C-alpha cells in the first residue's frame, strides 16, 4: 500500500510538472473563479439508541451536535484558487458522559446521562486547498493541508490530486492521495483507571467508598495502550464519462490503509465468562475494546445521472465496501432533483445501507476474555439502515439580494431521517448560504 501511495504522489507531481511545461495559450481564457465566493454552512444533528459502545453495548446513545462551517474560495489569478474551510463541531453526548458515570448526582445507570466532563466537547478543524488549472482548462492539480483538534485528539493531514479532461471535456480521469497523522490522548473508563500503570487497583476510593454488588472480587483485564498514534493513507481513482445527451456515468475506487491505535480507549467490553460486578445500577467494565492495529479498506462505487427533461433529473449511486476486519457493505441511493421554477429546485432522496459484522464484534456479555480482539461497538455489527431526505434550493445567478458587498447566489436547506434496525435513529437538518463578493 505504501508503494502504491508513493507511486501516486510521484504521478501527481509528474503530471503537475508536465502541465507547468505546457506552451502558453495566447488567446483569451476565462478565469477559473471570477470572484471570491463565501459559503456559510451549518447543521444540527440528533440521535438516540440503546447500544452505546461507551457502556459496553448497552445504554443510551443520545447525542446532539451543532456544526457551523465557513468556506471561502479566493481566486489568486486566472488559473489558481485558494480555498479555506474552517469548521467547529460542538456536541453533547449522554453516552460519552458515562465514561465517568459516578458523579454523585444519582445512582449510576447506563441509560442515564452523567454530568461528567466527557458529556460534551468541541472539535475544530481547518483545511487549506490550493488548485491550479491549465490554460486550456483540461488539467487541474491541487494540494491540501488540514488540521483538526479535540480534547483527546489531534490530527494533521496533507495530500494532493490531479484531474485530466479529454474528448472535449466529455471524459474525466482523476487520482488523489492523502495522509492523516493522528495522535490520541487516551481516556479510559473511570473504574478501569485504578488498574492502569501506577494505579492502586481495588484500593481506590471508588471501590472503598461504594459497595460492589454481584461479583465483589472485581478484577478487570486492563492495560493501557502503549501506542497512541494512528496513521491513515488514502488513495483514490476516479473516472467520469458523458455517455449521451441525457446520461452521465462515473466510477470511483478508494483504497485506505490505517495503522496504529484503531481501538477507542473508552469503549467498554463485558465478557460472557466473567461474573458481573456493579456499583449502583452500573455494570463495571471487564476490559476496554481491543482491535487490530492495522486495517485495509477498499470501496468501489458508481454513479449514473439521467436527464429526464428540463425539470427532472435522476441521480443514482451504488457502492461496495470491504475490509480485512470482515465487514462487507452495500450502499444504494437515489435522488431526484425537481426544478419547479427558474429559481427553486426540490431534492427528494432515499439511501439504503447494509453491512456484515466485523469478526471481532459481539453484543454485551457475548465476547470471551480469552479472545485476542473484542468489541461491542454496534457500528461494527451486522445491520441495515434506511435514510429518507428532502431538500430545497434557491438559486439567483444574478445575486440581486445583497448584504454589504456580498450578493446572495444560493440557499440550500435539507433534512434527513435515518433509522437502523438495531434501534439507532437520527435526524439531521442542514443549511447552506452561498455569497459572491462583489
XYZ file of C-alpha atoms in Angstrom:
438
model
C 0.000 0.000 0.000
C 2.838 2.397 0.856
C 4.452 1.774 -2.555
C 1.186 2.376 -4.374
C 0.709 5.516 -2.331
C 4.250 6.771 -3.115
C 3.801 5.994 -6.806
C 0.564 8.013 -6.871
C 2.246 11.028 -5.275
C 5.047 10.827 -7.859
C 2.459 10.522 -10.614
C 0.622 13.618 -9.367
C 3.894 15.541 -9.145
C 4.971 14.437 -12.630
C 1.687 15.333 -14.241
C 1.647 18.662 -12.463
C 5.179 19.408 -13.672
C 4.274 18.382 -17.193
C 1.333 20.733 -17.047
C 3.603 23.606 -15.994
C 5.696 22.993 -19.086
C 2.777 23.362 -21.485
C 3.108 26.073 -24.074
C 1.190 29.237 -23.151
C -2.131 29.748 -24.843
C -2.169 33.256 -26.288
C -5.909 33.600 -26.681
C -8.324 34.865 -24.034
C -9.077 32.438 -21.239
C -11.913 32.568 -18.760
C -10.944 32.814 -15.091
C -11.452 29.609 -13.146
C -13.232 31.623 -10.440
C -14.393 35.137 -11.245
C -14.639 36.491 -7.709
C -14.470 35.487 -4.054
C -17.166 33.009 -3.020
C -18.212 32.533 0.614
C -20.288 29.613 1.910
C -21.921 29.722 5.330
C -22.868 26.158 6.250
C -24.481 24.804 9.385
C -26.098 21.613 10.608
C -27.931 20.240 13.604
C -27.729 16.506 14.297
C -29.582 14.481 16.915
C -29.580 10.744 17.607
C -30.770 8.213 20.155
C -30.485 4.487 20.689
C -29.801 1.835 23.342
C -26.459 0.288 22.321
C -23.770 2.721 23.472
C -20.243 1.377 22.998
C -19.066 3.514 25.933
C -21.151 1.373 28.289
C -20.352 -1.976 26.693
C -23.071 -2.099 24.018
C -25.979 -1.443 26.409
C -27.037 2.091 27.297
C -28.197 5.402 25.905
C -26.714 6.658 22.628
C -28.325 10.091 22.926
C -26.217 12.779 21.223
C -26.684 16.238 19.729
C -24.206 18.124 17.550
C -24.132 21.645 16.109
C -21.666 22.193 13.274
C -21.123 25.667 11.742
C -18.689 25.858 8.808
C -17.226 28.706 6.772
C -15.769 28.043 3.316
C -14.022 30.851 1.446
C -12.789 30.387 -2.132
C -10.350 33.068 -3.306
C -9.181 33.473 -6.929
C -5.459 34.256 -6.830
C -5.273 34.858 -10.587
C -6.849 33.457 -13.749
C -5.696 29.901 -13.007
C -5.276 29.492 -9.258
C -7.762 29.252 -6.407
C -7.174 29.079 -2.657
C -9.980 27.545 -0.573
C -10.121 27.875 3.204
C -12.514 25.619 5.123
C -12.978 26.322 8.850
C -15.332 24.189 10.922
C -16.416 23.797 14.537
C -18.430 20.870 15.887
C -19.894 21.263 19.384
C -21.608 18.176 20.773
C -23.205 16.863 23.931
C -23.367 13.113 24.436
C -25.152 11.110 27.102
C -23.096 8.031 26.277
C -19.741 9.847 26.416
C -20.733 11.347 29.755
C -20.778 7.788 31.106
C -17.037 7.432 30.686
C -17.376 8.543 34.311
C -20.920 7.683 35.453
C -20.149 8.137 39.165
C -20.905 11.859 39.504
C -22.756 11.582 42.813
C -25.922 13.166 41.416
C -27.885 9.932 41.496
C -27.472 6.206 41.014
C -25.071 5.475 38.147
C -27.008 3.971 35.242
C -26.021 3.274 31.593
C -29.361 4.685 30.421
C -28.988 7.938 32.373
C -26.680 10.787 31.378
C -23.921 11.676 33.823
C -22.711 15.224 34.418
C -19.066 14.224 33.938
C -16.529 16.285 31.988
C -16.871 13.986 28.955
C -20.538 14.879 28.404
C -19.573 17.445 25.757
C -16.660 18.605 23.652
C -15.705 20.862 20.763
C -13.957 19.644 17.630
C -12.243 22.294 15.487
C -10.734 21.864 12.039
C -9.209 23.881 9.236
C -8.382 22.842 5.670
C -6.414 24.822 3.110
C -6.629 23.749 -0.546
C -4.695 25.240 -3.450
C -5.727 24.344 -7.005
C -4.193 25.208 -10.371
C -5.885 24.838 -13.778
C -4.075 24.632 -17.105
C -4.551 27.325 -19.732
C -6.852 25.098 -21.788
C -8.751 24.110 -18.591
C -8.225 20.432 -19.356
C -5.996 19.718 -16.374
C -6.286 20.576 -12.685
C -3.963 19.749 -9.826
C -4.445 20.543 -6.176
C -2.666 20.316 -2.842
C -4.191 20.469 0.624
C -3.243 20.768 4.280
C -5.604 20.130 7.191
C -5.503 20.359 10.976
C -8.102 19.122 13.490
C -8.100 19.253 17.267
C -10.302 17.966 20.073
C -9.800 17.486 23.800
C -8.317 13.993 23.419
C -7.319 14.085 19.753
C -5.056 15.948 17.305
C -4.743 15.371 13.573
C -2.715 16.829 10.727
C -3.297 15.859 7.124
C -1.858 16.616 3.716
C -2.458 15.430 0.194
C -2.885 16.247 -3.447
C -4.701 15.306 -6.602
C -4.660 15.563 -10.379
C -7.582 15.667 -12.815
C -7.381 15.435 -16.603
C -10.225 16.104 -19.064
C -10.311 14.595 -22.564
C -12.603 14.308 -25.519
C -13.845 17.922 -25.423
C -14.325 17.600 -21.652
C -16.663 14.624 -22.052
C -14.191 12.323 -20.281
C -12.504 12.919 -16.943
C -9.942 10.889 -15.012
C -8.528 11.751 -11.616
C -6.188 10.497 -8.918
C -5.805 11.760 -5.363
C -3.753 10.786 -2.329
C -3.999 11.889 1.295
C -2.185 11.202 4.559
C -3.607 11.813 8.053
C -1.409 11.610 11.149
C -3.449 11.402 14.352
C -2.482 11.426 18.000
C -4.752 10.346 20.856
C -4.666 11.435 24.466
C -6.202 8.169 25.628
C -9.128 8.493 28.039
C -10.237 5.289 29.776
C -13.437 4.311 31.624
C -13.324 5.719 35.136
C -13.452 2.407 37.022
C -10.578 0.929 34.964
C -8.094 3.749 35.551
C -7.027 2.495 39.032
C -5.869 -0.753 37.369
C -3.546 1.072 34.981
C 0.117 1.904 35.401
C 0.894 3.080 38.954
C -2.778 2.720 39.956
C -3.965 1.482 43.348
C -6.416 -1.054 41.951
C -9.273 -2.227 44.155
C -7.994 0.012 46.974
C -9.042 3.120 45.037
C -11.616 5.335 46.752
C -14.203 4.495 44.068
C -14.335 0.948 45.439
C -13.739 1.660 49.120
C -16.443 4.351 49.277
C -19.012 2.445 47.197
C -20.478 -1.027 47.510
C -19.713 -3.519 44.752
C -22.589 -5.911 44.137
C -22.693 -9.088 42.080
C -19.119 -10.278 41.741
C -17.405 -8.495 44.622
C -13.956 -9.703 43.502
C -13.782 -7.157 40.707
C -10.546 -7.631 38.751
C -10.741 -6.315 35.164
C -8.419 -7.261 32.311
C -6.839 -3.896 31.654
C -3.560 -2.486 30.393
C -3.098 0.951 28.917
C -2.335 1.282 25.209
C 1.367 1.811 24.533
C 0.843 3.395 21.108
C -1.467 6.427 20.961
C -0.924 7.342 17.301
C -2.908 6.459 14.188
C -1.817 6.961 10.581
C -4.182 6.840 7.622
C -3.101 6.591 3.981
C -5.843 7.113 1.381
C -5.640 6.715 -2.379
C -8.472 7.350 -4.823
C -9.052 6.967 -8.547
C -11.975 8.413 -10.496
C -13.396 8.160 -13.997
C -16.332 10.117 -15.412
C -17.900 9.946 -18.864
C -20.737 11.743 -20.621
C -22.420 8.802 -22.326
C -25.111 10.679 -24.225
C -27.003 13.948 -24.175
C -29.072 12.615 -21.279
C -26.783 10.170 -19.463
C -23.601 10.643 -17.467
C -21.734 7.958 -15.507
C -18.780 7.823 -13.145
C -16.712 5.223 -11.297
C -14.535 5.609 -8.199
C -12.106 3.326 -6.373
C -10.815 4.185 -2.894
C -8.052 2.367 -1.020
C -7.365 3.142 2.640
C -4.679 1.771 4.942
C -4.745 2.530 8.681
C -2.082 1.751 11.252
C -1.771 2.384 14.979
C -4.391 2.787 17.697
C -7.649 1.783 15.973
C -9.427 0.872 19.219
C -11.414 3.545 21.052
C -9.913 3.639 24.584
C -13.155 4.495 26.392
C -15.301 1.742 24.832
C -16.090 -0.876 27.488
C -16.472 -4.622 26.928
C -18.204 -7.100 29.271
C -17.367 -10.781 28.902
C -19.595 -13.848 28.939
C -17.100 -15.819 31.039
C -16.578 -13.168 33.740
C -19.112 -12.660 36.547
C -20.748 -9.228 36.510
C -19.804 -6.515 39.004
C -21.928 -3.431 39.702
C -21.787 -0.133 41.529
C -25.336 1.150 41.930
C -27.095 0.344 38.614
C -23.936 0.465 36.532
C -22.120 -2.651 35.329
C -18.373 -2.187 35.679
C -16.313 -2.798 32.566
C -14.369 -6.041 32.285
C -11.994 -4.520 29.692
C -11.734 -1.865 27.002
C -12.215 -2.545 23.321
C -9.254 -4.264 21.662
C -8.955 -4.218 17.860
C -6.070 -4.948 15.459
C -3.511 -2.201 14.918
C -3.971 -2.218 11.145
C -6.898 -2.101 8.745
C -7.168 -2.132 4.957
C -10.329 -0.852 3.258
C -11.496 -0.971 -0.353
C -14.537 0.824 -1.756
C -15.780 0.723 -5.351
C -18.670 2.922 -6.384
C -20.524 4.215 -9.389
C -22.985 6.958 -10.289
C -25.489 7.309 -13.115
C -27.239 10.609 -13.728
C -30.083 10.661 -16.227
C -31.570 13.897 -17.570
C -35.269 13.140 -17.996
C -36.293 16.622 -19.092
C -35.587 20.251 -18.224
C -37.414 19.834 -14.908
C -36.364 16.403 -13.618
C -33.015 14.630 -13.239
C -32.471 11.129 -11.847
C -29.291 10.636 -9.807
C -28.391 7.110 -8.685
C -25.427 5.781 -6.696
C -24.087 2.383 -5.637
C -21.005 1.461 -3.589
C -19.490 -1.813 -2.423
C -17.113 -1.772 0.548
C -14.947 -4.440 2.117
C -12.137 -4.551 4.673
C -9.856 -7.076 6.368
C -11.858 -6.896 9.606
C -14.654 -8.874 7.975
C -17.064 -6.043 7.114
C -18.747 -6.081 3.717
C -21.304 -3.422 2.909
C -23.578 -2.203 0.142
C -24.896 1.331 -0.272
C -27.555 2.355 -2.784
C -29.160 5.758 -3.082
C -31.352 7.773 -5.393
C -32.011 11.496 -5.585
C -34.472 13.191 -7.926
C -33.924 16.948 -8.327
C -37.178 18.544 -9.477
C -36.909 22.067 -10.858
C -40.211 23.763 -10.071
C -39.197 27.225 -11.333
C -36.175 29.101 -12.623
C -35.014 29.636 -9.016
C -36.327 26.738 -6.942
C -35.391 23.047 -7.033
C -36.651 20.237 -4.782
C -34.458 17.280 -3.769
C -36.254 14.153 -2.505
C -33.821 11.315 -1.772
C -33.537 7.805 -0.351
C -30.493 5.797 0.785
C -30.243 2.139 1.810
C -27.242 0.637 3.604
C -26.440 -2.856 4.817
C -23.291 -4.407 6.288
C -21.981 -7.617 7.827
C -20.411 -7.608 11.290
C -16.706 -7.286 11.959
C -15.003 -10.514 13.018
C -14.371 -9.085 16.482
C -17.878 -7.838 17.293
C -20.279 -9.401 19.750
C -23.061 -7.807 21.848
C -22.630 -7.225 25.566
C -21.878 -10.397 27.554
C -21.044 -12.452 24.429
C -17.318 -11.819 23.925
C -14.883 -14.103 25.751
C -11.938 -12.951 27.836
C -9.702 -15.462 26.015
C -10.116 -13.642 22.684
C -7.262 -11.531 21.341
C -9.623 -8.901 19.912
C -13.123 -7.869 21.009
C -15.626 -5.018 20.757
C -19.292 -4.341 21.472
C -19.463 -1.234 19.264
C -22.651 -1.618 17.205
C -21.128 0.475 14.410
C -19.186 -2.737 13.712
C -22.234 -5.003 13.986
C -24.438 -6.599 11.358
C -27.179 -4.063 10.499
C -29.113 -2.335 7.766
C -30.328 1.246 7.636
C -32.723 3.483 5.734
C -32.327 7.205 5.246
C -35.016 9.487 3.833
C -34.182 13.021 2.815
C -35.684 16.150 1.345
C -34.151 19.444 0.308
C -34.938 22.707 -1.414
C -32.532 25.065 -3.164
C -32.998 28.686 -4.156
C -30.630 29.993 -6.842
C -30.190 33.542 -8.137
C -27.391 33.675 -10.707
C -27.661 37.472 -10.811
C -27.231 37.817 -6.999
C -29.836 40.569 -6.748
C -30.107 40.315 -2.961
C -27.057 41.958 -1.391
C -25.670 42.374 2.095
C -22.895 44.991 2.004
C -20.713 43.724 -0.871
C -21.977 40.150 -0.668
C -24.512 39.023 -3.248
C -26.623 36.006 -2.347
C -26.192 33.339 -5.023
C -27.996 30.376 -3.479
C -29.697 28.960 -0.376
C -29.795 25.231 0.304
C -31.929 23.620 3.044
C -32.021 19.877 3.688
C -33.448 17.443 6.245
C -32.951 13.697 6.614
C -34.190 10.895 8.861
C -32.026 7.821 9.496
C -33.081 4.521 11.085
C -31.114 1.355 11.815
C -32.679 -1.985 12.553
C -30.587 -2.054 15.767
C -32.750 0.744 17.159
C -30.496 3.744 16.476
C -32.320 6.675 14.899
C -31.134 10.140 13.977
C -32.297 13.410 12.475
C -30.216 15.915 10.522
C -31.076 19.397 9.305
C -28.527 21.418 7.342
C -28.383 24.753 5.570
C -26.027 26.485 3.183
C -25.820 30.096 2.025
C -23.511 30.963 -0.871
C -22.439 34.560 -1.367
C -20.456 36.241 -4.126
C -18.145 39.085 -3.113
C -18.697 41.995 -5.463
